[in-house]
XYZ file of C-alpha atoms in Angstrom:
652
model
C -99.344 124.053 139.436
C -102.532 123.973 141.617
C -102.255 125.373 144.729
C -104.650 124.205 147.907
C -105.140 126.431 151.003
C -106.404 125.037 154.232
C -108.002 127.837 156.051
C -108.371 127.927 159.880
C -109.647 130.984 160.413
C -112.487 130.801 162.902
C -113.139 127.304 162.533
C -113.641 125.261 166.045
C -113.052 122.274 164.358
C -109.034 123.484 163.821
C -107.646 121.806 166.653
C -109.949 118.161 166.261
C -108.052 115.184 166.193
C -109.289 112.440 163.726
C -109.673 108.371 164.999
C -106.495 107.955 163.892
C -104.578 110.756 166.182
C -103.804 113.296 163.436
C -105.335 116.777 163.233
C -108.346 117.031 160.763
C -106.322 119.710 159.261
C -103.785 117.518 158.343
C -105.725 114.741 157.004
C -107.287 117.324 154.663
C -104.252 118.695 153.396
C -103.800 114.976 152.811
C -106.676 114.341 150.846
C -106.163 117.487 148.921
C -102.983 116.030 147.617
C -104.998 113.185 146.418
C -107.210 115.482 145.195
C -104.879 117.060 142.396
C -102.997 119.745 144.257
C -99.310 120.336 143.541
C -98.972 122.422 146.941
C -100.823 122.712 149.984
C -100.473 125.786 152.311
C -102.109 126.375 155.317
C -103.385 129.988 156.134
C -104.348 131.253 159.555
C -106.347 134.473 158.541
C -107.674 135.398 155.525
C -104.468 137.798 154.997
C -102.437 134.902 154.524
C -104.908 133.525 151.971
C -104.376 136.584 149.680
C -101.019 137.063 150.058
C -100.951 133.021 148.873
C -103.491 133.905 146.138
C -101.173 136.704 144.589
C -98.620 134.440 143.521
C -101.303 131.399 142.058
C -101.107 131.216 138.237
C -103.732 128.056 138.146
C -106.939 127.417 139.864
C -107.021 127.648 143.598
C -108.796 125.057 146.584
C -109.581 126.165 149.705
C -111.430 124.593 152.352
C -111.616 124.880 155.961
C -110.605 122.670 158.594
C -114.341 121.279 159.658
C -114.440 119.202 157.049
C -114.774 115.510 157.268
C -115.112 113.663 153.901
C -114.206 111.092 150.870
C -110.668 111.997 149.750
C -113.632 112.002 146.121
C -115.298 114.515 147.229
C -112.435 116.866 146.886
C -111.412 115.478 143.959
C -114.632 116.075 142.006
C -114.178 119.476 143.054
C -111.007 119.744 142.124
C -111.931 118.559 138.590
C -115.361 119.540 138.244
C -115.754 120.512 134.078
C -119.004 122.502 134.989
C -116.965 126.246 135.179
C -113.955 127.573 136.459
C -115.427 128.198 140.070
C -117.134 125.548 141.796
C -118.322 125.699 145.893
C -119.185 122.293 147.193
C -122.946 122.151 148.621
C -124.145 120.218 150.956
C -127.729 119.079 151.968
C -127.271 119.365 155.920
C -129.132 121.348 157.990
C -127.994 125.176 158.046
C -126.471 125.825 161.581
C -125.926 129.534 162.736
C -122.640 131.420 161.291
C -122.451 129.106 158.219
C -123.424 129.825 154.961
C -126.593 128.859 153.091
C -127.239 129.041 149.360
C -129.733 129.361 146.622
C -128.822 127.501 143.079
C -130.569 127.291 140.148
C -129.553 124.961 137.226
C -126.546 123.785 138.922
C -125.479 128.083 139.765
C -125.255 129.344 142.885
C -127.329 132.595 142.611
C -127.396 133.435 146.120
C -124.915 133.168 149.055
C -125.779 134.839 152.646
C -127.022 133.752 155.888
C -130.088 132.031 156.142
C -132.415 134.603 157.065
C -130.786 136.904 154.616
C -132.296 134.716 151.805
C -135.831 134.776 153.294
C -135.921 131.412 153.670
C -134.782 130.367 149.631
C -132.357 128.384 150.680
C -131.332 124.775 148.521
C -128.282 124.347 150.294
C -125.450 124.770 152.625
C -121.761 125.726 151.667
C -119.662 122.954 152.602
C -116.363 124.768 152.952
C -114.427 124.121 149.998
C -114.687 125.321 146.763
C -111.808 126.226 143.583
C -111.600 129.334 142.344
C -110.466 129.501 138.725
C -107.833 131.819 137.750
C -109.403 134.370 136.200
C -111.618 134.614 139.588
C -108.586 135.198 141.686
C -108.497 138.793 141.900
C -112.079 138.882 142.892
C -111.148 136.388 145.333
C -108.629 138.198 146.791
C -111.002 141.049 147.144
C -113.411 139.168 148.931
C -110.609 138.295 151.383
C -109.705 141.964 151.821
C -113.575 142.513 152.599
C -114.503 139.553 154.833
C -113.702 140.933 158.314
C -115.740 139.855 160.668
C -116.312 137.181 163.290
C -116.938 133.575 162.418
C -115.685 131.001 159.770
C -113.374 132.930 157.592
C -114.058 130.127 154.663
C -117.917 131.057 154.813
C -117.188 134.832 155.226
C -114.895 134.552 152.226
C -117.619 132.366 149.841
C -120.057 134.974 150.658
C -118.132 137.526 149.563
C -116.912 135.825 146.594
C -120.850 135.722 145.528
C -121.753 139.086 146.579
C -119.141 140.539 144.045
C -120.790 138.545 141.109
C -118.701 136.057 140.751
C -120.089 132.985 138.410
C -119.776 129.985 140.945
C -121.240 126.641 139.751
C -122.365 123.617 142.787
C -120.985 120.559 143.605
C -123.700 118.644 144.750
C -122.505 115.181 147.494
C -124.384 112.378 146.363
C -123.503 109.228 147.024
C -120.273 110.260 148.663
C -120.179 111.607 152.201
C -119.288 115.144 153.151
C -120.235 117.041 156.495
C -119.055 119.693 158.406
C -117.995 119.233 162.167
C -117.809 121.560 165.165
C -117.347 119.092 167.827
C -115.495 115.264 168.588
C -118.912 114.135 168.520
C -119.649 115.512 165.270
C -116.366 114.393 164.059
C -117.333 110.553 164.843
C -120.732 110.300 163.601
C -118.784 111.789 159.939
C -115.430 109.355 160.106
C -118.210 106.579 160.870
C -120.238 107.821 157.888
C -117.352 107.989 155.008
C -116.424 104.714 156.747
C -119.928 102.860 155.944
C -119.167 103.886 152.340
C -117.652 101.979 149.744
C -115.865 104.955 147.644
C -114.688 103.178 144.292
C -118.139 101.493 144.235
C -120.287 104.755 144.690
C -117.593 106.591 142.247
C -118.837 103.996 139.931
C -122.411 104.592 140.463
C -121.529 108.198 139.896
C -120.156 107.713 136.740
C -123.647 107.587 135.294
C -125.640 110.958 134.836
C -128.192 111.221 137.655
C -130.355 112.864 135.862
C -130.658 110.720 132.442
C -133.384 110.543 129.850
C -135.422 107.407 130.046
C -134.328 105.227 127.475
C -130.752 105.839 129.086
C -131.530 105.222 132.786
C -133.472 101.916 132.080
C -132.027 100.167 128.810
C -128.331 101.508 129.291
C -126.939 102.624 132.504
C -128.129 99.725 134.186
C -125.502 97.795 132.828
C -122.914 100.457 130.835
C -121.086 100.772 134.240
C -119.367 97.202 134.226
C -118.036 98.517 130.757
C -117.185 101.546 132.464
C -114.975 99.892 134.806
C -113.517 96.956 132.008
C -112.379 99.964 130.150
C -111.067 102.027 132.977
C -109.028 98.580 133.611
C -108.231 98.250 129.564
C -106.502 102.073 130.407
C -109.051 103.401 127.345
C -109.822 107.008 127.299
C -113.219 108.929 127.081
C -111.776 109.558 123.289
C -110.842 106.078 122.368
C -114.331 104.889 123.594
C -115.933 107.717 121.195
C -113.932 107.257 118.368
C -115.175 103.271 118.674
C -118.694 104.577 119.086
C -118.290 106.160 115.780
C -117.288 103.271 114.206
C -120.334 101.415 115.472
C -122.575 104.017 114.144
C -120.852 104.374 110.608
C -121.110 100.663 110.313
C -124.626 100.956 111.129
C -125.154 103.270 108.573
C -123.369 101.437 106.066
C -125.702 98.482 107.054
C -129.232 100.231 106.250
C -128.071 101.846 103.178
C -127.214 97.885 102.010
C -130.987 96.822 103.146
C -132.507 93.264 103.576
C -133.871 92.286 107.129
C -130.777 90.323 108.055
C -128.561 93.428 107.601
C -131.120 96.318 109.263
C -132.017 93.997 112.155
C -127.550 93.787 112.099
C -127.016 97.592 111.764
C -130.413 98.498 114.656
C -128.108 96.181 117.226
C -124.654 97.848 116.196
C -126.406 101.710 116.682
C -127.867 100.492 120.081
C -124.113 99.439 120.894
C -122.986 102.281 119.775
C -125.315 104.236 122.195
C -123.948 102.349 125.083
C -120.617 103.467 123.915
C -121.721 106.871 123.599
C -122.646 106.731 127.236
C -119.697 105.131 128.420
C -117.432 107.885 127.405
C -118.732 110.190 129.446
C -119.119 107.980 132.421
C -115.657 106.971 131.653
C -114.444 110.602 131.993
C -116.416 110.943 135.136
C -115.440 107.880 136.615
C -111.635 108.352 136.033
C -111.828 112.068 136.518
C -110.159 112.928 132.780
C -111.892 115.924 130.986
C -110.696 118.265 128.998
C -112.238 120.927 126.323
C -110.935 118.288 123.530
C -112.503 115.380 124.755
C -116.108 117.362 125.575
C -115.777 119.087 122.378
C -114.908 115.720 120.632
C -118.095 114.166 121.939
C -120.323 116.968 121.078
C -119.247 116.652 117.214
C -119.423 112.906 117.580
C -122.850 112.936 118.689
C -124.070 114.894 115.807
C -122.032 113.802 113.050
C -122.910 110.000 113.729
C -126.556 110.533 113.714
C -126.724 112.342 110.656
C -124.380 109.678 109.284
C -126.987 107.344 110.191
C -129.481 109.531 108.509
C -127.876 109.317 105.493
C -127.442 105.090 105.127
C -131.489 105.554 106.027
C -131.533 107.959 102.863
C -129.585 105.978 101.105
C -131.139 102.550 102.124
C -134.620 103.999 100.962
C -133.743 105.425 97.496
C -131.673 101.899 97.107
C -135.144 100.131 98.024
C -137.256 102.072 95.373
C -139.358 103.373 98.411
C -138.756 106.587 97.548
C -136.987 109.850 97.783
C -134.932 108.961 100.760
C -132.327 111.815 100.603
C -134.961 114.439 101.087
C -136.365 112.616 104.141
C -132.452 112.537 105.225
C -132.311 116.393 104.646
C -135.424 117.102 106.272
C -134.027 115.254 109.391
C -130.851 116.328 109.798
C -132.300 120.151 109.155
C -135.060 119.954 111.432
C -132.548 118.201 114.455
C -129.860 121.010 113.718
C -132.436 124.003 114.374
C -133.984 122.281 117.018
C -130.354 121.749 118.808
C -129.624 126.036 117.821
C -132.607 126.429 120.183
C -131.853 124.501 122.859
C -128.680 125.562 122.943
C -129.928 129.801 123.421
C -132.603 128.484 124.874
C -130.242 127.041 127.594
C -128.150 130.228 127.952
C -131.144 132.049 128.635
C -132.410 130.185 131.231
C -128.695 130.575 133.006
C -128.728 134.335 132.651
C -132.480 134.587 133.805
C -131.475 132.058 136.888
C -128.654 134.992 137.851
C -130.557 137.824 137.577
C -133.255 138.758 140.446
C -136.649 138.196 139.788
C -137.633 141.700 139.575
C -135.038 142.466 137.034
C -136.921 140.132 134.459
C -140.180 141.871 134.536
C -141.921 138.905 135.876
C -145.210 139.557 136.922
C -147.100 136.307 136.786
C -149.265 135.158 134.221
C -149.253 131.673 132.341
C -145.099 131.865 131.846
C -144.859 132.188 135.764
C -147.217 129.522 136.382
C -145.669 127.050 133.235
C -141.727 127.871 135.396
C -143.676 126.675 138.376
C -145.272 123.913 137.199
C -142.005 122.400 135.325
C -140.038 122.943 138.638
C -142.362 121.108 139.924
C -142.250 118.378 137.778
C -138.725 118.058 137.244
C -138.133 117.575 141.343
C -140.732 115.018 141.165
C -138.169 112.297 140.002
C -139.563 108.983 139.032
C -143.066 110.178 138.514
C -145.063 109.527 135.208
C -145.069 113.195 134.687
C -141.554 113.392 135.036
C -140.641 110.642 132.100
C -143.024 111.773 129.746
C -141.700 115.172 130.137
C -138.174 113.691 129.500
C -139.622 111.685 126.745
C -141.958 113.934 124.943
C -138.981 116.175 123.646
C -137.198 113.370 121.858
C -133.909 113.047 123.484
C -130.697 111.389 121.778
C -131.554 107.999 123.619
C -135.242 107.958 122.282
C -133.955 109.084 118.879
C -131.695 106.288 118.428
C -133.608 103.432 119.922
C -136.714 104.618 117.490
C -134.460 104.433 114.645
C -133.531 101.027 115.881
C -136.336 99.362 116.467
C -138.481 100.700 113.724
C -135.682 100.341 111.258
C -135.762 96.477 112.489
C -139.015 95.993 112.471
C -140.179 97.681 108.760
C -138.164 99.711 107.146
C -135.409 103.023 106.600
C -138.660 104.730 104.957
C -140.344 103.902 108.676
C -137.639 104.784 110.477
C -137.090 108.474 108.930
C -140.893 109.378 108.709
C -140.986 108.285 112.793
C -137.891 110.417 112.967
C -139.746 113.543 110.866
C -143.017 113.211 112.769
C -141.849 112.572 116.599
C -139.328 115.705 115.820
C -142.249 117.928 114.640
C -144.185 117.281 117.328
C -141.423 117.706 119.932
C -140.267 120.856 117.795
C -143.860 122.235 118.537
C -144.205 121.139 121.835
C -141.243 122.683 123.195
C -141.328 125.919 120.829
C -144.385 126.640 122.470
C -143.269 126.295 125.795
C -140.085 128.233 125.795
C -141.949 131.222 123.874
C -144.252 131.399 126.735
C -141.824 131.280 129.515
C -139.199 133.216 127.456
C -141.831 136.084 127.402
C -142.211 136.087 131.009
C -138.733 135.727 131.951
C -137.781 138.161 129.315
C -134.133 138.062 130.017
C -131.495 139.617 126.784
C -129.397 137.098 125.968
C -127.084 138.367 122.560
C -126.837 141.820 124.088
C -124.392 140.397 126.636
C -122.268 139.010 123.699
C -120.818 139.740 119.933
C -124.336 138.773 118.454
C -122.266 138.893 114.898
C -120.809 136.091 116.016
C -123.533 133.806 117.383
C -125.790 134.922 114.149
C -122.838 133.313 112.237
C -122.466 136.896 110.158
C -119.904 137.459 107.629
C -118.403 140.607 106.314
C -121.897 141.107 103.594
C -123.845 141.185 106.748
C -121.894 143.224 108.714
C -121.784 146.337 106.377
C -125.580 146.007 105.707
C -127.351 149.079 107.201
C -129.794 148.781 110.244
C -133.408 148.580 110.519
C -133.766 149.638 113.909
C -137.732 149.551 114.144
C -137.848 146.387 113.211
C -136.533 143.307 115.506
C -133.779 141.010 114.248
C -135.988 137.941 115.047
C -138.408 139.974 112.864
C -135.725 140.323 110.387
C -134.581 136.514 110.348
C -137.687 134.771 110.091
C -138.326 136.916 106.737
C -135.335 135.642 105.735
C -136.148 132.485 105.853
C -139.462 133.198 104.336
C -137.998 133.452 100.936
C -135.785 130.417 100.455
C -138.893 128.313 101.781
C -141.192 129.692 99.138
C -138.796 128.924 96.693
C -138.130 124.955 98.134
C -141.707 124.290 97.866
C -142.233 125.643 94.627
C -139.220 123.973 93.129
C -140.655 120.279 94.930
C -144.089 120.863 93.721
C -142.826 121.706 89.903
C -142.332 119.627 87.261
C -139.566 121.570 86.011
C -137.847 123.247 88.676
C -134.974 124.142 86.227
C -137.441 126.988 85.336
C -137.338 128.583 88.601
C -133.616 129.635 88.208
C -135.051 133.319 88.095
C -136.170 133.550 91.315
C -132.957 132.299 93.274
C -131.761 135.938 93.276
C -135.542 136.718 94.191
C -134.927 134.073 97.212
C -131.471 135.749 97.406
C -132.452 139.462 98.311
C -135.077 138.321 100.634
C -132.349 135.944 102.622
C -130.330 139.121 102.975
C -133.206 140.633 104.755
C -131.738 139.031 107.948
C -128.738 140.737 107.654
C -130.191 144.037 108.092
C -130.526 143.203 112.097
C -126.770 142.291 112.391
C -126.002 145.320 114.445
C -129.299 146.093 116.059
C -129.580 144.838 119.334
C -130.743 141.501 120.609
C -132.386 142.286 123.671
C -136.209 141.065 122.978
C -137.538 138.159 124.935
C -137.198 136.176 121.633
C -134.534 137.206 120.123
C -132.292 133.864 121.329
C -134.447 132.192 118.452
C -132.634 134.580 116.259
C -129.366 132.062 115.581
C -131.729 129.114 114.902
C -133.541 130.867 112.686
C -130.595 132.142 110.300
C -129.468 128.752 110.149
C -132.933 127.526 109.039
C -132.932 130.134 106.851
C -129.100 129.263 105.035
C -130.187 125.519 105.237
C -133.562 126.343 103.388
C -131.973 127.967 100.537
C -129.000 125.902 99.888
C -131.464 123.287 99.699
C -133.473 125.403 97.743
C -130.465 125.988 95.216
C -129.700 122.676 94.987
C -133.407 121.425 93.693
C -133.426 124.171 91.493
C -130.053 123.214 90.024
C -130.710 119.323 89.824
C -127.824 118.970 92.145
C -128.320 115.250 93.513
C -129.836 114.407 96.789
C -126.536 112.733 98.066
C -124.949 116.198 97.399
C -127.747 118.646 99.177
C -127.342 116.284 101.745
C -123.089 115.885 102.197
C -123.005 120.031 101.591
C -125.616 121.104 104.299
C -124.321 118.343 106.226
C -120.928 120.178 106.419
C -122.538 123.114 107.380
C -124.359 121.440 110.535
C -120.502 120.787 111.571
C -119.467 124.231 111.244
C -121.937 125.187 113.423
C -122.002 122.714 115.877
C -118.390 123.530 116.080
C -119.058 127.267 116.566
C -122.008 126.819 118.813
C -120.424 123.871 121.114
C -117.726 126.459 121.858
C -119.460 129.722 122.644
C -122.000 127.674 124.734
C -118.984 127.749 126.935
C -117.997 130.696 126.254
C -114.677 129.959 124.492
C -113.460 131.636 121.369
C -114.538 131.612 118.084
C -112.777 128.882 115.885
C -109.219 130.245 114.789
C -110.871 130.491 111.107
C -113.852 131.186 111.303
C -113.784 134.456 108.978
C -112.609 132.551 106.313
C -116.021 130.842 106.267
C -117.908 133.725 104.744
C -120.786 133.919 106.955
C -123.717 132.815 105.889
C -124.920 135.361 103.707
C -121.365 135.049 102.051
C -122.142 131.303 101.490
C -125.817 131.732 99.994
C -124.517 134.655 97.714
C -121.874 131.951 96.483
C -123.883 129.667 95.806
C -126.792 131.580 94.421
C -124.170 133.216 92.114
C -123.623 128.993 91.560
C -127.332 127.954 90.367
C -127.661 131.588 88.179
C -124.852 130.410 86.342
C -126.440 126.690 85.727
C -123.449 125.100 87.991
C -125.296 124.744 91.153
C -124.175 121.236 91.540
C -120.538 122.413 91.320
C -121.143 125.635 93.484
C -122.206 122.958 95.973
C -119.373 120.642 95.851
C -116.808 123.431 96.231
C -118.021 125.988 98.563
C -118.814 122.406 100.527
C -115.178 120.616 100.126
C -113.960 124.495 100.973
C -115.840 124.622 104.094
C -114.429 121.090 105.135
C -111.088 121.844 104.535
C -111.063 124.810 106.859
C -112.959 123.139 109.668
C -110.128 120.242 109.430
C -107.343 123.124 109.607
C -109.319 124.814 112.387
C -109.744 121.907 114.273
C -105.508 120.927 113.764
C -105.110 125.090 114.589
C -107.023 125.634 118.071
C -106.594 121.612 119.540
C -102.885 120.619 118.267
C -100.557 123.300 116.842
C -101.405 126.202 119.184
C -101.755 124.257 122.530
C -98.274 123.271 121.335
C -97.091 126.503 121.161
C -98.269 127.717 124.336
C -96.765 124.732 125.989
C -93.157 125.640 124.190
C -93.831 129.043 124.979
C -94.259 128.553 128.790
C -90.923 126.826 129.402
C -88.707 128.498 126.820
C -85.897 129.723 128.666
C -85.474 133.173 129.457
C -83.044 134.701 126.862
C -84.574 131.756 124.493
C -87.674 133.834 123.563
C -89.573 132.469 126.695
C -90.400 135.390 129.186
C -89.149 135.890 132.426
C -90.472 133.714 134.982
C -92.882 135.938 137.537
């Protein structure tokens, strides 16, 4: 039950009367209520807050009474799927005894009054935030601390920030949201949210506002009236992915059959299928329904139905005589899986940099301090020519699949792949380059904060390897990966690479090399590369194995294509810091996996190593999936209102 606390607490706006003749309070309480909230409570100090708090069991709003806005606003907050705690921010000018903040990629990273931040300030609080659960007991001892004159709600959000807490910001846009002091005040904001069509901008909203350019100009200026048909057709954010998949399967199925009739077919159903891929998450934003299933549903749905598509353009080349389309397939859906391991650390870095102080990251200038400055810069220069073709240049989603599309309808699968291969290179470089240089300057530890066995992907092998302290695990990783790519290119440039079954445990030994830094620590400026690189390195060689072994293309391709799931799957939930998939040590690690399979090609059954360990690997990803999404919310749920004496506990 969410519980919503209007705060009065030094607030002059508490005793305003709205256009209407009803206290603002009460009209907030209202809209709260609208918002989401089970039960609304007012406080008059910040006493009664905690005393409310204590007894909360699901995520708390509060806001103040000087707040004048769309009953939306509030209910964005209220089901904002950035983090558990989320303060709404406001662009309006900071007045004195309210609080301004500092945010950096969407986290508020400072919280104070506005010459306490030396003029830093991006924002102003804007007297309501939630406070997710496991938040509460900080909260309450921010409540306990924030005595003192002025608005209790701002003395409260300070303290809340001061303490450490991780608060994310809701941003107004579109929408209108101001805080009053005076009647005055209070009619220039009802006459604002008045001038303001609220389903119509919630619509607007519904599309990213910062979208890649192949989005913003060939999809979301029309995706929103299917937005709202579907909204009206009661669809969910899942039923619109799960017909976004179809689209893109058909696709697929499409350029593997070939002939211009059915690629210039399957290049219009994967641009459809795009638009659909958009539309689920504007649906979800639009109607307000997220959940972990649905965002981790569209996370594997993005990635399994462009490799899917990869693989009719494999199979649509080899089927064509124009070649060896399955190792143009592989190449793709390898180099887009290590390229997505990076952005994903490379994202978590830049969080943990953006909430440590500057002078904790050893900054001291330099080309890394002057490459951060120059992409702020570029980035808050919307619109600009800069800003697309830095949007463009690193190959998003949108650009990927429109290439595909057009050059696939134009010429060819064989076209469309090698575009693929050589834009992802060059983006691969591009932004490799960058992130090394500003990684080095920010030079934040990442995997130190966390169980780096776990990101790496280790399995038990790994784990009880001894540790080679002197040298780095990034160090350690890359060498790993060394050895399984000396072997690929030996085996593709053979003309027997049967021969070369020797040197898979050669390739073998020098793979396990990365297991050596399993326990060291990951605290080098580099060392969030370490994840991408293992994978490379357990892609590389089961590719490796496979060419040795004669396995077919189609096979290489389906086994490391289950692998790319079982990582997305690990990596799209510790990116949000969730658990580890209920199974996940039944999937070896992967130096358990290569040692399989190696074990596989020595004994001349590589092809059969790969089909097993790879139909093994899908079954328990299927299980895992029906485990943490189905059968265990389940149980929770029956647990939670068993009666007591039933084998439910006692109600507290």
């Amino acid at each position: 039950m969410t519980l919503a606390i209007v705060l009065a607490a030094g607030t002059p706006a508490a005793s305003l009367t709205t256009a209407t003749g009803e206290p603002l309070a009460d009209r907030l309480a209202a809209q709260l209520r609208q918002a989401g909230a089970d039960e609304v409570r007012f406080a008059a100090n910040l006493d009664e807050l905690t005393a409310l708090v204590a007894t909360a069991t699901a995520p708390v709003l509060i806001t103040g009474t000087d707040l004048v806005a769309h009953a939306a606003v509030l209910r964005h907050l209220a089901t904002s799927p950035v983090g558990p705690t989320v303060a709404l921010v406001l662009g309006d000018p900071p007045v004195p005894g309210r609080t301004v903040v500092r945010e950096e990629r969407g986290q508020v990273v400072d919280a104070g009054a506005l010459d306490a931040l030396d003029g830093n300030a991006t924002g102003v609080f804007g007297g309501a935030l939630r406070v997710g659960v496991d938040d509460l007991p900080t909260l309450a001892a921010a409540a306990r601390a924030a005595d003192g004159p002025g608005s209790a709600v701002d003395r409260l959000f300070a303290g809340l920030a001061a303490l450490g807490t991780l608060i994310f910001a809701q941003r107004v846009r579109l929408l209108v949201a101001h805080r009053v002091e005076d009647a005055a005040g209070l009619a220039a904001a009802e006459a604002a949210v008045t001038a303001v069509d609220e389903d119509r901008a919630e619509l607007r909203l519904s599309v990213k506002e910062k979208d890649d350019f192949f989005s913003t100009f060939f999809v979301s200026t029309w995706s929103p009236y299917l937005v709202r048909l579907s909204a009206r057709l009661r669809l969910t954010p899942t039923g619109v992915t799960v017909i976004s998949v179809l689209f893109a399967l058909a696709a697929a199925v499409l350029f593997g059959i070939g002939g211009r009739p059915a690629l210039v077919s399957g290049a219009v159903l994967l641009y459809l299928g795009f638009v659909l891929d958009c539309v689920d998450g504007q649906l979800a934003r639009y109607t307000r329904h997220f959940s972990a299933w649905g965002g981790w549903l569209d996370t594997m749905a993005d990635r399994a139905k462009e490799y899917l598509v990869y693989a009719g353009l494999g199979f649509g080349v080899s089927h064509a005589g124009l070649g060896n389309g399955w190792a143009l397939a592989i190449a793709a859906m390898t180099l887009q899986t290590v390229r997505h391991m990076t952005d994903t650390w490379y994202g978590v870095l830049h969080d943990e940099a953006a909430r440590r102080p500057r002078t904790a990251t050893g900054a001291s200038g330099g080309i890394g301090d002057r490459l951060n400055a120059a992409s702020t810069r570029v980035q808050a220069d919307t619109g600009s020519v800069s800003y697309w073709l830095k949007r463009t240049v690193v190959f998003p989603i949108g650009e990927r699949w429109a290439l595909i599309a057009v050059t696939v309808a134009l010429f060819n699968p064989l076209v469309s792949l090698i575009a693929v291969l050589v834009w992802g290179v060059l983006a691969f470089a591009y932004t490799g380059a960058l992130r090394t240089l500003r990684a080095r300057w920010m030079w934040v530890p990442v995997l130190d904060t966390v169980d780096a066995t776990l990101h790496r992907d280790d399995g038990p092998l790994a784990r009880g390897l001894p540790v080679v302290r002197p040298v780095g695990p990034l160090t350690l990783a890359v060498i790993a990966a060394l050895g399984p790519a000396v072997l690929l290119v030996a085996a593709l440039l053979g003309d027997a690479p049967d021969d070369l079954r020797w040197a898979v445990p050669v390739a073998l030994l020098v793979l396990l090399v990365g297991g050596l830094g399993a326990g060291a620590a990951h605290n080098g400026p580099l060392d969030w590369l370490v994840p991408a690189a293992l994978r490379a390195a357990e892609f590389l060689f089961a590719i490796a194995v496979g060419v040795v072994g004669g396995a077919p293309g189609w096979l290489i391709f389906g086994y490391v294509f289950v692998l790319t799931v079982h990582h997305y799957d690990l990596t799209a939930r510790l990116e949000k810091r969730q658990v580890a998939p209920p199974l996940h040590a039944a999937t070896l690690g992967w130096e358990g996996r290569s040692v399989l399979l190696a074990l596989a090609a020595i004994a001349g059954i590589a092809g059969v190593g790969l089909a097993t360990l790879g139909g093994y690997l899908l079954v328990v990803f299927v299980v895992s999936v029906v485990l943490a999404w189905f059968v265990r919310p389940a149980r929770s749920a029956r647990a939670s209102v068993a009666p007591v004496g039933a084998g439910g506990a006692a109600p507290r």
